[in-house]
Short mmCIF file of C-alpha atoms in Angstrom, two decimals:
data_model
loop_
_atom_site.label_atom_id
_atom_site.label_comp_id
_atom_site.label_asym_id
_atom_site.label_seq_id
_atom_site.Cartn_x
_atom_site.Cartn_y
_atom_site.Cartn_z
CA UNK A 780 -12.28 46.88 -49.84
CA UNK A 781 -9.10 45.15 -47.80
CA UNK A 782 -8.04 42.61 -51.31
CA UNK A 783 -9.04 39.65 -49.01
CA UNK A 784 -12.61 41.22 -47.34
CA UNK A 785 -15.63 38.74 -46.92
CA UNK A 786 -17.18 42.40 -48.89
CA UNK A 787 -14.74 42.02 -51.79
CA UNK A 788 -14.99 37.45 -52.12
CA UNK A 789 -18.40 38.35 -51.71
CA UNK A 790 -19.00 40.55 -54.86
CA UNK A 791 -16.62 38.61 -56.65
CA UNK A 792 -18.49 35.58 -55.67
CA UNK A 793 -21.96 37.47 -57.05
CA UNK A 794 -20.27 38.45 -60.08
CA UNK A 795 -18.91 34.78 -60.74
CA UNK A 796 -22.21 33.71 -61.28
CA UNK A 797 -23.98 36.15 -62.89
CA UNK A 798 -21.58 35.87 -65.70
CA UNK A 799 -21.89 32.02 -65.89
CA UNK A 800 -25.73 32.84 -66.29
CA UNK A 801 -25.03 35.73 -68.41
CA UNK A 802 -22.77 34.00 -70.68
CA UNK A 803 -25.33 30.93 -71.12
CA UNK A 804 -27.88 33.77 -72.28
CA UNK A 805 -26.51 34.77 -74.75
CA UNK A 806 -24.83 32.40 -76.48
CA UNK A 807 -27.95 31.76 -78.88
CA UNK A 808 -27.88 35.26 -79.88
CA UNK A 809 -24.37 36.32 -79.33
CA UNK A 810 -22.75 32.78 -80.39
CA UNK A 811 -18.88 33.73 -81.54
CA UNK A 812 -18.91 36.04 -78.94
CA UNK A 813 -20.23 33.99 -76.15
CA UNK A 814 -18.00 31.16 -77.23
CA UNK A 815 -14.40 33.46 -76.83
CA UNK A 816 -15.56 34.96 -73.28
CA UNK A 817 -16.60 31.46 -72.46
CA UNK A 818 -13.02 29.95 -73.27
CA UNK A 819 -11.18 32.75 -71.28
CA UNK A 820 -13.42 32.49 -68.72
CA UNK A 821 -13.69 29.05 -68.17
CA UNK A 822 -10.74 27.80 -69.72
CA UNK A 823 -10.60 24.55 -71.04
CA UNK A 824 -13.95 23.53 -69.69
CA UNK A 825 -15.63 22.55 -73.15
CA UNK A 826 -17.71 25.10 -75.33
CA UNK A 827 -20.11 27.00 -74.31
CA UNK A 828 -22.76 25.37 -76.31
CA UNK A 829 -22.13 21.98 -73.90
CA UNK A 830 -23.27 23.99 -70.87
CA UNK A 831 -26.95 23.80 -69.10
CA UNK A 832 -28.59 26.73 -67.65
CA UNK A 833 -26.59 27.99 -64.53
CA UNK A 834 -28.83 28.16 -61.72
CA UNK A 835 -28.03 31.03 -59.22
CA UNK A 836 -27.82 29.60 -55.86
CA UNK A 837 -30.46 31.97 -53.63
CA UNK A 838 -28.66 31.06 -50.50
CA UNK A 839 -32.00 30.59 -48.13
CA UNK A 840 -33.09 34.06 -48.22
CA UNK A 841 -36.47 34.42 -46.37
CA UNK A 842 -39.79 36.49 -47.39
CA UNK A 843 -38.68 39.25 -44.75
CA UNK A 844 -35.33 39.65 -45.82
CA UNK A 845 -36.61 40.31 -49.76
CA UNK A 846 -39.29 42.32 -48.49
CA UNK A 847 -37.23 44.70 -46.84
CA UNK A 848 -34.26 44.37 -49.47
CA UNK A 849 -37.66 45.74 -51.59
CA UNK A 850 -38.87 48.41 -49.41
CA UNK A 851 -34.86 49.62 -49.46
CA UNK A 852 -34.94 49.58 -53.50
CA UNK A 853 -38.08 51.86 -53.59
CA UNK A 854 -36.81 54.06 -50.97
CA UNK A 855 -33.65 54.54 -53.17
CA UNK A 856 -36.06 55.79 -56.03
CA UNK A 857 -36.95 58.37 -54.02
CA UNK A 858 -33.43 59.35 -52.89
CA UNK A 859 -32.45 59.42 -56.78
CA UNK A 860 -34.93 61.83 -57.54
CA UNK A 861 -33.71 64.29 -54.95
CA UNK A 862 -30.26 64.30 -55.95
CA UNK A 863 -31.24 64.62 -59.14
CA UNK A 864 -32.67 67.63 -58.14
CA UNK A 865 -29.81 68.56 -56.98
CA UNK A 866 -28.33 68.02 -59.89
CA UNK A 867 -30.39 70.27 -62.09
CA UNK A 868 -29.83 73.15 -59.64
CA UNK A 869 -26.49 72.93 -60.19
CA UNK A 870 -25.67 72.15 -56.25
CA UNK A 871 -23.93 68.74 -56.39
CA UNK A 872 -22.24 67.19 -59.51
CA UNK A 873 -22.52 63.72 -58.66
CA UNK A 874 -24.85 61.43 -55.84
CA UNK A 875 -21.43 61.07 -54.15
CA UNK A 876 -21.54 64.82 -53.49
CA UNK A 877 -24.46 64.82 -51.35
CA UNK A 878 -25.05 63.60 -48.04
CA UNK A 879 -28.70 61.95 -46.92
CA UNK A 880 -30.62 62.57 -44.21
CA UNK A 881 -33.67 60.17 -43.86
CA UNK A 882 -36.80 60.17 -41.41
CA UNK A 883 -38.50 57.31 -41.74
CA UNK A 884 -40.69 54.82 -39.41
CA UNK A 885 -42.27 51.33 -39.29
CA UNK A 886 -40.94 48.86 -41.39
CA UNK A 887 -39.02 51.31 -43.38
CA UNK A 888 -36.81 52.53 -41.06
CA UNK A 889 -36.33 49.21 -39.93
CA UNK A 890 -35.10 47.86 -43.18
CA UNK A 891 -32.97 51.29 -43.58
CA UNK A 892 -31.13 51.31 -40.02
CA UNK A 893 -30.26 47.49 -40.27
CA UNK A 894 -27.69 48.54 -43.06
CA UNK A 895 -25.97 50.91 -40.85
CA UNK A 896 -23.25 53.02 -41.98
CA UNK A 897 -23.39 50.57 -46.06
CA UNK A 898 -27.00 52.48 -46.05
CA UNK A 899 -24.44 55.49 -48.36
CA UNK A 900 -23.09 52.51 -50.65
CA UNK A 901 -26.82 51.48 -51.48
CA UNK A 902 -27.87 55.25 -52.09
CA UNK A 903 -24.42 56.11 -53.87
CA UNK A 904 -23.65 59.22 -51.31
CA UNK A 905 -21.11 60.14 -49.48
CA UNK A 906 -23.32 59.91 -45.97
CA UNK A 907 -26.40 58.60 -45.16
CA UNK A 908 -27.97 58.38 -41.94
CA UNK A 909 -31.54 57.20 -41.03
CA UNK A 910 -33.71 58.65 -37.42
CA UNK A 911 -37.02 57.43 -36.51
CA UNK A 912 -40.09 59.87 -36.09
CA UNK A 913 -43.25 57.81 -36.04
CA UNK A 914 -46.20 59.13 -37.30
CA UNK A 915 -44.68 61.41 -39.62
CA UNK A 916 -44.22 60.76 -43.70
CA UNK A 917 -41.32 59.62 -44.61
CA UNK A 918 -38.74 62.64 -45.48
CA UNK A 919 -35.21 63.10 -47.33
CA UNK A 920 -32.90 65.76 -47.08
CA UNK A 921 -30.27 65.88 -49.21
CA UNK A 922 -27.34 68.28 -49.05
CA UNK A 923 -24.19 69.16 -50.49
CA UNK A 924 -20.90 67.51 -49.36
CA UNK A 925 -18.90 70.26 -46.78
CA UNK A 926 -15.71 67.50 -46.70
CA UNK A 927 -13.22 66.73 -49.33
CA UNK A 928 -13.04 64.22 -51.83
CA UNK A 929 -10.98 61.52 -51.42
CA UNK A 930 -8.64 61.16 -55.00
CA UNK A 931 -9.43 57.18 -54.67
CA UNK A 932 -12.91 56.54 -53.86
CA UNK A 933 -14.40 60.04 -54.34
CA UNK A 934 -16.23 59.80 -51.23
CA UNK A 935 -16.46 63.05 -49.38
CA UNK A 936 -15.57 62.66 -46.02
CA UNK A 937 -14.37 64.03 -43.02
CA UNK A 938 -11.02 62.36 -42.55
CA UNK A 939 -9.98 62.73 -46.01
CA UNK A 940 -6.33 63.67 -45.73
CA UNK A 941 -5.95 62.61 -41.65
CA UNK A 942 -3.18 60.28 -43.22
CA UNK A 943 0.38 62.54 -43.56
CA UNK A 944 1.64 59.81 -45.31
CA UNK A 945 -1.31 59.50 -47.90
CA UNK A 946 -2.78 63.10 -48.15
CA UNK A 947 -5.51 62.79 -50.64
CA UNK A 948 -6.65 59.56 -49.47
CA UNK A 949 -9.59 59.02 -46.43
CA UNK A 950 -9.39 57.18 -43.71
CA UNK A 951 -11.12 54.09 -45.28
CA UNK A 952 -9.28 53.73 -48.31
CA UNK A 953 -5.92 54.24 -46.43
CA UNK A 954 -7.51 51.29 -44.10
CA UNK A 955 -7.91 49.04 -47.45
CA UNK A 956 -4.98 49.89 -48.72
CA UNK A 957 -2.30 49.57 -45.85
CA UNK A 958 -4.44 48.05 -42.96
CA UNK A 959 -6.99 45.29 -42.04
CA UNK A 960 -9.87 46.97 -44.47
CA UNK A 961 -13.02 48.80 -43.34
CA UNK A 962 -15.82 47.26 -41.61
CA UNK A 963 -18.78 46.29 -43.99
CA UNK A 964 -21.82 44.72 -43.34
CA UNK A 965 -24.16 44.31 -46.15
CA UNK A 966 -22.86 46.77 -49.52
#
């Protein structure tokens, strides 16, 4: 992501605290080496051993937001074990190979579409795009890449190369790199 990207404070921002809570963890077990990562990452704030539990802010999420985030999570479960399919036969070499197509309906789909075009950074593909057909069980197709591989992110996409200037690079990357970043939502 563009270096200064709500996408990019955010993870940084998630990753922050996980390893304030992390590091608190495992300080009873892991003492010596919770106390060195503590002092580099917290510099001159004390020892570790002075710290309380680090409580992870949850930032007001409601019951329909983590239900969906949950219907999303088991839906991936079931995109991981067709790629791994996949896999075994030899078609793709990695998730980022393959490209997603999902039918889906009720509150499914619903969770699905709100991501968008991030719905391929929560699957780990290269595409992923999500139709509704009620009444129907929920299906996933998953195919093989037909676009290049970007030498960056090693997405496989369309525009990969659209850049003279940056050949091997797609057209997101070359937007993070030299322009205002990609658009990102949610992943």
């Amino acid at each position: 992501c563009g270096a200064d990207s709500r996408v990019r404070r955010s993870a940084q921002t998630a990753l922050w605290h996980v390893t304030h809570a992390l590091l608190r963890l495992m300080a009873p077990a892991l003492s010596f080496t919770a106390e060195e990562a503590w002092a580099i990452f917290a510099g001159k704030d004390g020892s570790i051993f002075e710290q309380t539990w680090h409580a992870i802010p949850d930032h007001g999420l409601d019951g329909a937001t983590i239900d969906a985030w949950g219907n999303v999570r088991q839906f991936r479960e079931i995109v991981l074990r067709k790629l791994e399919e996949k896999r075994e036969q030899k078609q793709i070499g990695s998730s980022l190979a393959a490209e997603a197509d999902i039918q889906a309906s009720g509150p499914l789909f619903d969770a699905l579409a709100r991501l968008g075009d991030d719905l391929r950074f929560v699957l780990i593909t290269s595409r992923a795009a999500v139709r509704r057909v009620e009444g129907a069980p929920i299906e996933v197709e998953v195919t093989p890449s037909a676009h290049a591989k970007c030498e960056r992110c090693w997405h496989y996409r369309a525009d990969v190369g659209a850049e003279p200037a940056h050949p091997g690079l797609c057209g997101r990357c070359v937007a993070n790199l030299f322009g205002a970043g990609e658009p990102r939502t949610y992943a």
